[in-house]
Amino acid sequence: MLDKFFSLFFPRLCTVCGKSLIPAEKLLCISCISDLPKSDYWLREHNVISRMFHESLEINIKHASSYLYYTKESPYHSLLRRLKYQGETQIGMELGRWFGAELKQAPFYQDIEAVVPVPLHPKKQRKRGYNQSRLFAEGIAAATGWALETDVLKRIRHTSTQTRLNREERQKNVAGAFALDRQERIAGKHILLVDDVLTTGSTLQACASVLLQAPECTISVATIAYIE
């Protein structure tokens, strides 16, 4: 009864189109869910993202994919903006659950044992109040049952935003920014390294290089979105 009362004054709206949500809908309306720009890269062994890591970044990963593919002009871009800058943390968790359900059935991810989110520097996390990549990772872990490891990868150097930097500048910006801790927790395991947005892959490259220091550790990569 209380929920119905509040819905009269504070209706639940679709995050993308702004239409009122019915009780069965969460985050997005059925129409916007059906139009999600899914990449389906998790079903393709050789895709544009895996080629990026193998050829351009020269990182030895098993597989790579992003849940969504879109441009900055896409209405779905608001999902990232509201997650990252407007404190709508439920977006990260829900997208993680949706993607996790897909990954759980994907043949290339069947032997994943743990999910590792790209960490924020403590200074930035205190300012923002949360880590959007961790929220996404939590959703994936909840949907798949894979362990969530948040203490093995540390951000030890505060870096400036990557937004306006080119590929070479991004690589220099994150060089030496991460460190491995408690490597025994991921040694010998297939790890899913998770971030929010993939553009040049520089941050994930830096993180993967550190994680691969753990003995016999293998890595796959997953992000919310891939933006060219």
PDB file of C-alpha atoms in Angstrom:
ATOM      1  CA  MET A   1       0.000   0.000   0.000  1.00  0.00           C
ATOM      2  CA  LEU A   2       2.838   2.393   0.917  1.00  0.00           C
ATOM      3  CA  ASP A   3       4.572   1.683  -2.411  1.00  0.00           C
ATOM      4  CA  LYS A   4       1.399   2.601  -4.298  1.00  0.00           C
ATOM      5  CA  PHE A   5       1.115   5.844  -2.340  1.00  0.00           C
ATOM      6  CA  PHE A   6       4.676   6.888  -3.144  1.00  0.00           C
ATOM      7  CA  SER A   7       4.269   5.922  -6.800  1.00  0.00           C
ATOM      8  CA  LEU A   8       1.530   8.548  -7.138  1.00  0.00           C
ATOM      9  CA  PHE A   9       3.977  11.340  -6.296  1.00  0.00           C
ATOM     10  CA  PHE A  10       7.298   9.732  -7.270  1.00  0.00           C
ATOM     11  CA  PRO A  11       6.577   7.459 -10.258  1.00  0.00           C
ATOM     12  CA  ARG A  12       9.266   5.013 -11.310  1.00  0.00           C
ATOM     13  CA  LEU A  13      10.536   6.023 -14.736  1.00  0.00           C
ATOM     14  CA  CYS A  14      12.482   4.206 -17.421  1.00  0.00           C
ATOM     15  CA  THR A  15      16.112   5.305 -17.229  1.00  0.00           C
ATOM     16  CA  VAL A  16      16.338   5.628 -21.020  1.00  0.00           C
ATOM     17  CA  CYS A  17      12.997   6.883 -22.385  1.00  0.00           C
ATOM     18  CA  GLY A  18      11.463   8.347 -19.219  1.00  0.00           C
ATOM     19  CA  LYS A  19       8.164   6.467 -19.481  1.00  0.00           C
ATOM     20  CA  SER A  20       6.475   5.237 -16.304  1.00  0.00           C
ATOM     21  CA  LEU A  21       7.427   1.705 -15.352  1.00  0.00           C
ATOM     22  CA  ILE A  22       4.835  -0.918 -14.535  1.00  0.00           C
ATOM     23  CA  PRO A  23       5.384  -2.949 -11.331  1.00  0.00           C
ATOM     24  CA  ALA A  24       7.010  -5.839 -13.213  1.00  0.00           C
ATOM     25  CA  GLU A  25       9.590  -3.569 -14.849  1.00  0.00           C
ATOM     26  CA  LYS A  26      12.878  -2.562 -13.255  1.00  0.00           C
ATOM     27  CA  LEU A  27      15.274   0.138 -14.445  1.00  0.00           C
ATOM     28  CA  LEU A  28      14.099   0.000 -18.078  1.00  0.00           C
ATOM     29  CA  CYS A  29      10.733  -0.467 -19.733  1.00  0.00           C
ATOM     30  CA  ILE A  30      10.128  -3.582 -21.818  1.00  0.00           C
ATOM     31  CA  SER A  31      10.511  -1.606 -25.041  1.00  0.00           C
ATOM     32  CA  CYS A  32      13.930  -0.212 -24.081  1.00  0.00           C
ATOM     33  CA  ILE A  33      15.086  -3.609 -22.849  1.00  0.00           C
ATOM     34  CA  SER A  34      14.186  -5.176 -26.194  1.00  0.00           C
ATOM     35  CA  ASP A  35      16.144  -2.427 -27.988  1.00  0.00           C
ATOM     36  CA  LEU A  36      19.278  -2.724 -25.834  1.00  0.00           C
ATOM     37  CA  PRO A  37      22.280  -2.399 -28.177  1.00  0.00           C
ATOM     38  CA  LYS A  38      23.822  -5.707 -27.100  1.00  0.00           C
ATOM     39  CA  SER A  39      27.110  -6.544 -28.764  1.00  0.00           C
ATOM     40  CA  ASP A  40      26.819 -10.357 -28.501  1.00  0.00           C
ATOM     41  CA  TYR A  41      30.631 -10.386 -28.415  1.00  0.00           C
ATOM     42  CA  TRP A  42      30.569 -12.942 -25.606  1.00  0.00           C
ATOM     43  CA  LEU A  43      29.325 -15.458 -28.191  1.00  0.00           C
ATOM     44  CA  ARG A  44      32.095 -14.686 -30.691  1.00  0.00           C
ATOM     45  CA  GLU A  45      35.579 -15.986 -30.036  1.00  0.00           C
ATOM     46  CA  HIS A  46      37.140 -13.506 -32.456  1.00  0.00           C
ATOM     47  CA  ASN A  47      35.562 -10.078 -32.092  1.00  0.00           C
ATOM     48  CA  VAL A  48      36.757  -6.489 -32.326  1.00  0.00           C
ATOM     49  CA  ILE A  49      37.541  -6.321 -28.599  1.00  0.00           C
ATOM     50  CA  SER A  50      39.522  -9.546 -28.391  1.00  0.00           C
ATOM     51  CA  ARG A  51      41.490  -8.455 -31.463  1.00  0.00           C
ATOM     52  CA  MET A  52      42.220  -5.140 -29.754  1.00  0.00           C
ATOM     53  CA  PHE A  53      43.892  -6.906 -26.835  1.00  0.00           C
ATOM     54  CA  HIS A  54      45.701  -9.547 -28.853  1.00  0.00           C
ATOM     55  CA  GLU A  55      46.951  -7.328 -31.666  1.00  0.00           C
ATOM     56  CA  SER A  56      47.100  -3.692 -30.533  1.00  0.00           C
ATOM     57  CA  LEU A  57      47.678  -4.114 -26.787  1.00  0.00           C
ATOM     58  CA  GLU A  58      49.535  -7.445 -26.974  1.00  0.00           C
ATOM     59  CA  ILE A  59      47.972  -8.764 -23.780  1.00  0.00           C
ATOM     60  CA  ASN A  60      47.457 -12.522 -23.412  1.00  0.00           C
ATOM     61  CA  ILE A  61      43.777 -12.814 -22.525  1.00  0.00           C
ATOM     62  CA  LYS A  62      41.403 -15.710 -23.174  1.00  0.00           C
ATOM     63  CA  HIS A  63      38.347 -13.716 -24.227  1.00  0.00           C
ATOM     64  CA  ALA A  64      36.975 -10.188 -24.201  1.00  0.00           C
ATOM     65  CA  SER A  65      33.505  -8.718 -24.576  1.00  0.00           C
ATOM     66  CA  SER A  66      31.286  -5.778 -23.712  1.00  0.00           C
ATOM     67  CA  TYR A  67      27.613  -6.041 -22.891  1.00  0.00           C
ATOM     68  CA  LEU A  68      26.529  -2.996 -24.885  1.00  0.00           C
ATOM     69  CA  TYR A  69      27.786  -1.273 -27.992  1.00  0.00           C
ATOM     70  CA  TYR A  70      26.795   2.299 -28.689  1.00  0.00           C
ATOM     71  CA  THR A  71      27.902   5.797 -29.536  1.00  0.00           C
ATOM     72  CA  LYS A  72      27.761   8.871 -27.343  1.00  0.00           C
ATOM     73  CA  GLU A  73      24.686   9.960 -29.290  1.00  0.00           C
ATOM     74  CA  SER A  74      22.782   6.826 -28.275  1.00  0.00           C
ATOM     75  CA  PRO A  75      19.974   7.342 -25.716  1.00  0.00           C
ATOM     76  CA  TYR A  76      21.462   4.420 -23.806  1.00  0.00           C
ATOM     77  CA  HIS A  77      24.538   6.509 -23.078  1.00  0.00           C
ATOM     78  CA  SER A  78      22.513   8.042 -20.257  1.00  0.00           C
ATOM     79  CA  LEU A  79      22.845   4.749 -18.379  1.00  0.00           C
ATOM     80  CA  LEU A  80      26.577   5.263 -18.010  1.00  0.00           C
ATOM     81  CA  ARG A  81      26.318   8.954 -17.231  1.00  0.00           C
ATOM     82  CA  ARG A  82      23.741   8.404 -14.508  1.00  0.00           C
ATOM     83  CA  LEU A  83      25.686   5.488 -13.047  1.00  0.00           C
ATOM     84  CA  LYS A  84      29.047   7.201 -13.078  1.00  0.00           C
ATOM     85  CA  TYR A  85      28.186  10.789 -12.218  1.00  0.00           C
ATOM     86  CA  GLN A  86      24.685  10.924 -10.738  1.00  0.00           C
ATOM     87  CA  GLY A  87      24.884   8.257  -8.061  1.00  0.00           C
ATOM     88  CA  GLU A  88      22.334   5.864  -9.561  1.00  0.00           C
ATOM     89  CA  THR A  89      24.145   2.790  -8.303  1.00  0.00           C
ATOM     90  CA  GLN A  90      21.279   0.403  -9.083  1.00  0.00           C
ATOM     91  CA  ILE A  91      22.129   0.773 -12.779  1.00  0.00           C
ATOM     92  CA  GLY A  92      25.514  -0.894 -12.295  1.00  0.00           C
ATOM     93  CA  MET A  93      24.091  -3.786 -10.295  1.00  0.00           C
ATOM     94  CA  GLU A  94      21.211  -4.416 -12.692  1.00  0.00           C
ATOM     95  CA  LEU A  95      23.331  -4.285 -15.846  1.00  0.00           C
ATOM     96  CA  GLY A  96      25.756  -6.654 -14.138  1.00  0.00           C
ATOM     97  CA  ARG A  97      22.975  -9.122 -13.398  1.00  0.00           C
ATOM     98  CA  TRP A  98      21.729  -8.988 -16.976  1.00  0.00           C
ATOM     99  CA  PHE A  99      25.202  -9.464 -18.416  1.00  0.00           C
ATOM    100  CA  GLY A 100      26.003 -12.162 -15.867  1.00  0.00           C
ATOM    101  CA  ALA A 101      22.993 -14.162 -17.019  1.00  0.00           C
ATOM    102  CA  GLU A 102      24.365 -14.011 -20.571  1.00  0.00           C
ATOM    103  CA  LEU A 103      27.934 -14.915 -19.551  1.00  0.00           C
ATOM    104  CA  LYS A 104      26.776 -17.866 -17.474  1.00  0.00           C
ATOM    105  CA  GLN A 105      25.482 -19.503 -20.654  1.00  0.00           C
ATOM    106  CA  ALA A 106      28.350 -18.417 -22.934  1.00  0.00           C
ATOM    107  CA  PRO A 107      30.792 -21.214 -23.881  1.00  0.00           C
ATOM    108  CA  PHE A 108      33.934 -19.085 -23.454  1.00  0.00           C
ATOM    109  CA  TYR A 109      33.210 -18.233 -19.815  1.00  0.00           C
ATOM    110  CA  GLN A 110      32.294 -21.595 -18.349  1.00  0.00           C
ATOM    111  CA  ASP A 111      35.513 -21.968 -16.340  1.00  0.00           C
ATOM    112  CA  ILE A 112      35.536 -18.475 -14.799  1.00  0.00           C
ATOM    113  CA  GLU A 113      36.169 -18.721 -11.051  1.00  0.00           C
ATOM    114  CA  ALA A 114      36.342 -15.116  -9.863  1.00  0.00           C
ATOM    115  CA  VAL A 115      35.412 -11.574 -10.870  1.00  0.00           C
ATOM    116  CA  VAL A 116      37.886  -8.721 -10.293  1.00  0.00           C
ATOM    117  CA  PRO A 117      36.703  -5.109 -10.797  1.00  0.00           C
ATOM    118  CA  VAL A 118      39.045  -2.332 -11.876  1.00  0.00           C
ATOM    119  CA  PRO A 119      39.619  -0.381  -8.630  1.00  0.00           C
ATOM    120  CA  LEU A 120      39.350   3.345  -8.085  1.00  0.00           C
ATOM    121  CA  HIS A 121      42.017   5.199  -6.168  1.00  0.00           C
ATOM    122  CA  PRO A 122      40.832   5.640  -2.535  1.00  0.00           C
ATOM    123  CA  LYS A 123      40.799   9.428  -3.013  1.00  0.00           C
ATOM    124  CA  LYS A 124      38.473   9.204  -6.015  1.00  0.00           C
ATOM    125  CA  GLN A 125      36.274   6.580  -4.373  1.00  0.00           C
ATOM    126  CA  ARG A 126      35.814   8.746  -1.279  1.00  0.00           C
ATOM    127  CA  LYS A 127      34.800  11.648  -3.488  1.00  0.00           C
ATOM    128  CA  ARG A 128      32.343   9.613  -5.593  1.00  0.00           C
ATOM    129  CA  GLY A 129      31.181   7.366  -2.777  1.00  0.00           C
ATOM    130  CA  TYR A 130      31.258   4.150  -4.792  1.00  0.00           C
ATOM    131  CA  ASN A 131      33.067   2.330  -7.595  1.00  0.00           C
ATOM    132  CA  GLN A 132      30.815   1.821 -10.617  1.00  0.00           C
ATOM    133  CA  SER A 133      32.970  -1.035 -11.935  1.00  0.00           C
ATOM    134  CA  ARG A 134      32.651  -2.861  -8.627  1.00  0.00           C
ATOM    135  CA  LEU A 135      28.853  -2.484  -8.746  1.00  0.00           C
ATOM    136  CA  PHE A 136      28.833  -4.011 -12.223  1.00  0.00           C
ATOM    137  CA  ALA A 137      31.100  -6.818 -10.989  1.00  0.00           C
ATOM    138  CA  GLU A 138      28.822  -7.431  -8.001  1.00  0.00           C
ATOM    139  CA  GLY A 139      25.865  -7.858 -10.354  1.00  0.00           C
ATOM    140  CA  ILE A 140      27.795 -10.324 -12.507  1.00  0.00           C
ATOM    141  CA  ALA A 141      28.904 -12.294  -9.434  1.00  0.00           C
ATOM    142  CA  ALA A 142      25.341 -12.387  -8.090  1.00  0.00           C
ATOM    143  CA  ALA A 143      23.984 -13.749 -11.381  1.00  0.00           C
ATOM    144  CA  THR A 144      26.719 -16.325 -11.964  1.00  0.00           C
ATOM    145  CA  GLY A 145      27.778 -17.451  -8.519  1.00  0.00           C
ATOM    146  CA  TRP A 146      31.419 -16.610  -9.312  1.00  0.00           C
ATOM    147  CA  ALA A 147      33.506 -15.294  -6.425  1.00  0.00           C
ATOM    148  CA  LEU A 148      33.948 -11.522  -6.163  1.00  0.00           C
ATOM    149  CA  GLU A 149      37.573 -10.578  -5.450  1.00  0.00           C
ATOM    150  CA  THR A 150      37.985  -6.907  -4.564  1.00  0.00           C
ATOM    151  CA  ASP A 151      41.284  -7.027  -2.664  1.00  0.00           C
ATOM    152  CA  VAL A 152      43.712  -8.546  -5.162  1.00  0.00           C
ATOM    153  CA  LEU A 153      44.036  -5.514  -7.428  1.00  0.00           C
ATOM    154  CA  LYS A 154      44.966  -2.173  -5.855  1.00  0.00           C
ATOM    155  CA  ARG A 155      45.141   1.300  -7.359  1.00  0.00           C
ATOM    156  CA  ILE A 156      48.277   2.754  -5.821  1.00  0.00           C
ATOM    157  CA  ARG A 157      48.599   5.951  -7.822  1.00  0.00           C
ATOM    158  CA  HIS A 158      45.973   8.603  -8.395  1.00  0.00           C
ATOM    159  CA  THR A 159      45.578   9.362 -12.106  1.00  0.00           C
ATOM    160  CA  SER A 160      43.835  12.101 -14.052  1.00  0.00           C
ATOM    161  CA  THR A 161      40.735  11.326 -16.102  1.00  0.00           C
ATOM    162  CA  GLN A 162      41.314   9.419 -19.335  1.00  0.00           C
ATOM    163  CA  THR A 163      38.438  11.078 -21.176  1.00  0.00           C
ATOM    164  CA  ARG A 164      40.365  13.588 -23.309  1.00  0.00           C
ATOM    165  CA  LEU A 165      43.569  11.593 -23.759  1.00  0.00           C
ATOM    166  CA  ASN A 166      44.640   9.653 -26.830  1.00  0.00           C
ATOM    167  CA  ARG A 167      45.794   6.025 -26.711  1.00  0.00           C
ATOM    168  CA  GLU A 168      49.469   6.800 -26.014  1.00  0.00           C
ATOM    169  CA  GLU A 169      48.601   9.385 -23.341  1.00  0.00           C
ATOM    170  CA  ARG A 170      46.192   6.958 -21.678  1.00  0.00           C
ATOM    171  CA  GLN A 171      48.827   4.250 -21.494  1.00  0.00           C
ATOM    172  CA  LYS A 172      51.311   6.620 -19.886  1.00  0.00           C
ATOM    173  CA  ASN A 173      48.653   7.916 -17.499  1.00  0.00           C
ATOM    174  CA  VAL A 174      47.911   4.487 -15.996  1.00  0.00           C
ATOM    175  CA  ALA A 175      51.438   3.066 -16.141  1.00  0.00           C
ATOM    176  CA  GLY A 176      52.395   1.878 -12.662  1.00  0.00           C
ATOM    177  CA  ALA A 177      48.984   2.818 -11.248  1.00  0.00           C
ATOM    178  CA  PHE A 178      48.047  -0.716 -10.123  1.00  0.00           C
ATOM    179  CA  ALA A 179      49.562  -3.369  -7.871  1.00  0.00           C
ATOM    180  CA  LEU A 180      48.836  -7.004  -7.045  1.00  0.00           C
ATOM    181  CA  ASP A 181      47.938  -8.103  -3.522  1.00  0.00           C
ATOM    182  CA  ARG A 182      46.958 -11.506  -2.114  1.00  0.00           C
ATOM    183  CA  GLN A 183      47.928 -13.184  -5.375  1.00  0.00           C
ATOM    184  CA  GLU A 184      47.248 -16.598  -3.869  1.00  0.00           C
ATOM    185  CA  ARG A 185      43.524 -15.849  -4.192  1.00  0.00           C
ATOM    186  CA  ILE A 186      43.723 -15.852  -7.997  1.00  0.00           C
ATOM    187  CA  ALA A 187      46.735 -18.087  -8.693  1.00  0.00           C
ATOM    188  CA  GLY A 188      45.829 -20.858 -11.124  1.00  0.00           C
ATOM    189  CA  LYS A 189      42.380 -19.405 -11.788  1.00  0.00           C
ATOM    190  CA  HIS A 190      40.522 -17.999 -14.783  1.00  0.00           C
ATOM    191  CA  ILE A 191      39.637 -14.435 -13.758  1.00  0.00           C
ATOM    192  CA  LEU A 192      37.074 -12.069 -15.253  1.00  0.00           C
ATOM    193  CA  LEU A 193      38.474  -8.526 -15.165  1.00  0.00           C
ATOM    194  CA  VAL A 194      35.600  -6.016 -15.172  1.00  0.00           C
ATOM    195  CA  ASP A 195      35.368  -2.301 -15.996  1.00  0.00           C
ATOM    196  CA  ASP A 196      32.601   0.086 -16.979  1.00  0.00           C
ATOM    197  CA  VAL A 197      33.649   1.466 -20.389  1.00  0.00           C
ATOM    198  CA  LEU A 198      36.126   0.231 -22.983  1.00  0.00           C
ATOM    199  CA  THR A 199      37.600   2.704 -25.472  1.00  0.00           C
ATOM    200  CA  THR A 200      41.321   2.159 -26.069  1.00  0.00           C
ATOM    201  CA  GLY A 201      41.729  -0.605 -23.460  1.00  0.00           C
ATOM    202  CA  SER A 202      44.654   1.126 -21.751  1.00  0.00           C
ATOM    203  CA  THR A 203      43.323   0.783 -18.198  1.00  0.00           C
ATOM    204  CA  LEU A 204      42.401  -2.863 -18.662  1.00  0.00           C
ATOM    205  CA  GLN A 205      45.792  -3.496 -20.248  1.00  0.00           C
ATOM    206  CA  ALA A 206      47.539  -2.068 -17.184  1.00  0.00           C
ATOM    207  CA  CYS A 207      45.358  -4.102 -14.825  1.00  0.00           C
ATOM    208  CA  ALA A 208      45.729  -7.351 -16.760  1.00  0.00           C
ATOM    209  CA  SER A 209      49.512  -6.986 -16.850  1.00  0.00           C
ATOM    210  CA  VAL A 210      49.536  -6.816 -13.049  1.00  0.00           C
ATOM    211  CA  LEU A 211      47.082  -9.684 -12.519  1.00  0.00           C
ATOM    212  CA  LEU A 212      49.065 -11.945 -14.827  1.00  0.00           C
ATOM    213  CA  GLN A 213      51.910 -11.795 -12.310  1.00  0.00           C
ATOM    214  CA  ALA A 214      49.929 -14.333 -10.263  1.00  0.00           C
ATOM    215  CA  PRO A 215      51.178 -17.854 -11.085  1.00  0.00           C
ATOM    216  CA  GLU A 216      49.163 -19.638 -13.801  1.00  0.00           C
ATOM    217  CA  CYS A 217      46.437 -16.989 -13.739  1.00  0.00           C
ATOM    218  CA  THR A 218      44.424 -16.507 -16.937  1.00  0.00           C
ATOM    219  CA  ILE A 219      42.231 -13.517 -17.701  1.00  0.00           C
ATOM    220  CA  SER A 220      39.136 -12.640 -19.678  1.00  0.00           C
ATOM    221  CA  VAL A 221      37.732  -9.132 -19.887  1.00  0.00           C
ATOM    222  CA  ALA A 222      34.177  -7.792 -19.664  1.00  0.00           C
ATOM    223  CA  THR A 223      32.819  -4.234 -19.647  1.00  0.00           C
ATOM    224  CA  ILE A 224      29.431  -2.584 -19.623  1.00  0.00           C
ATOM    225  CA  ALA A 225      30.005  -0.799 -22.902  1.00  0.00           C
ATOM    226  CA  TYR A 226      32.327  -0.520 -25.846  1.00  0.00           C
ATOM    227  CA  ILE A 227      32.532   2.933 -27.408  1.00  0.00           C
ATOM    228  CA  GLU A 228      34.598   3.645 -30.488  1.00  0.00           C
TER     229      GLU A 228
END
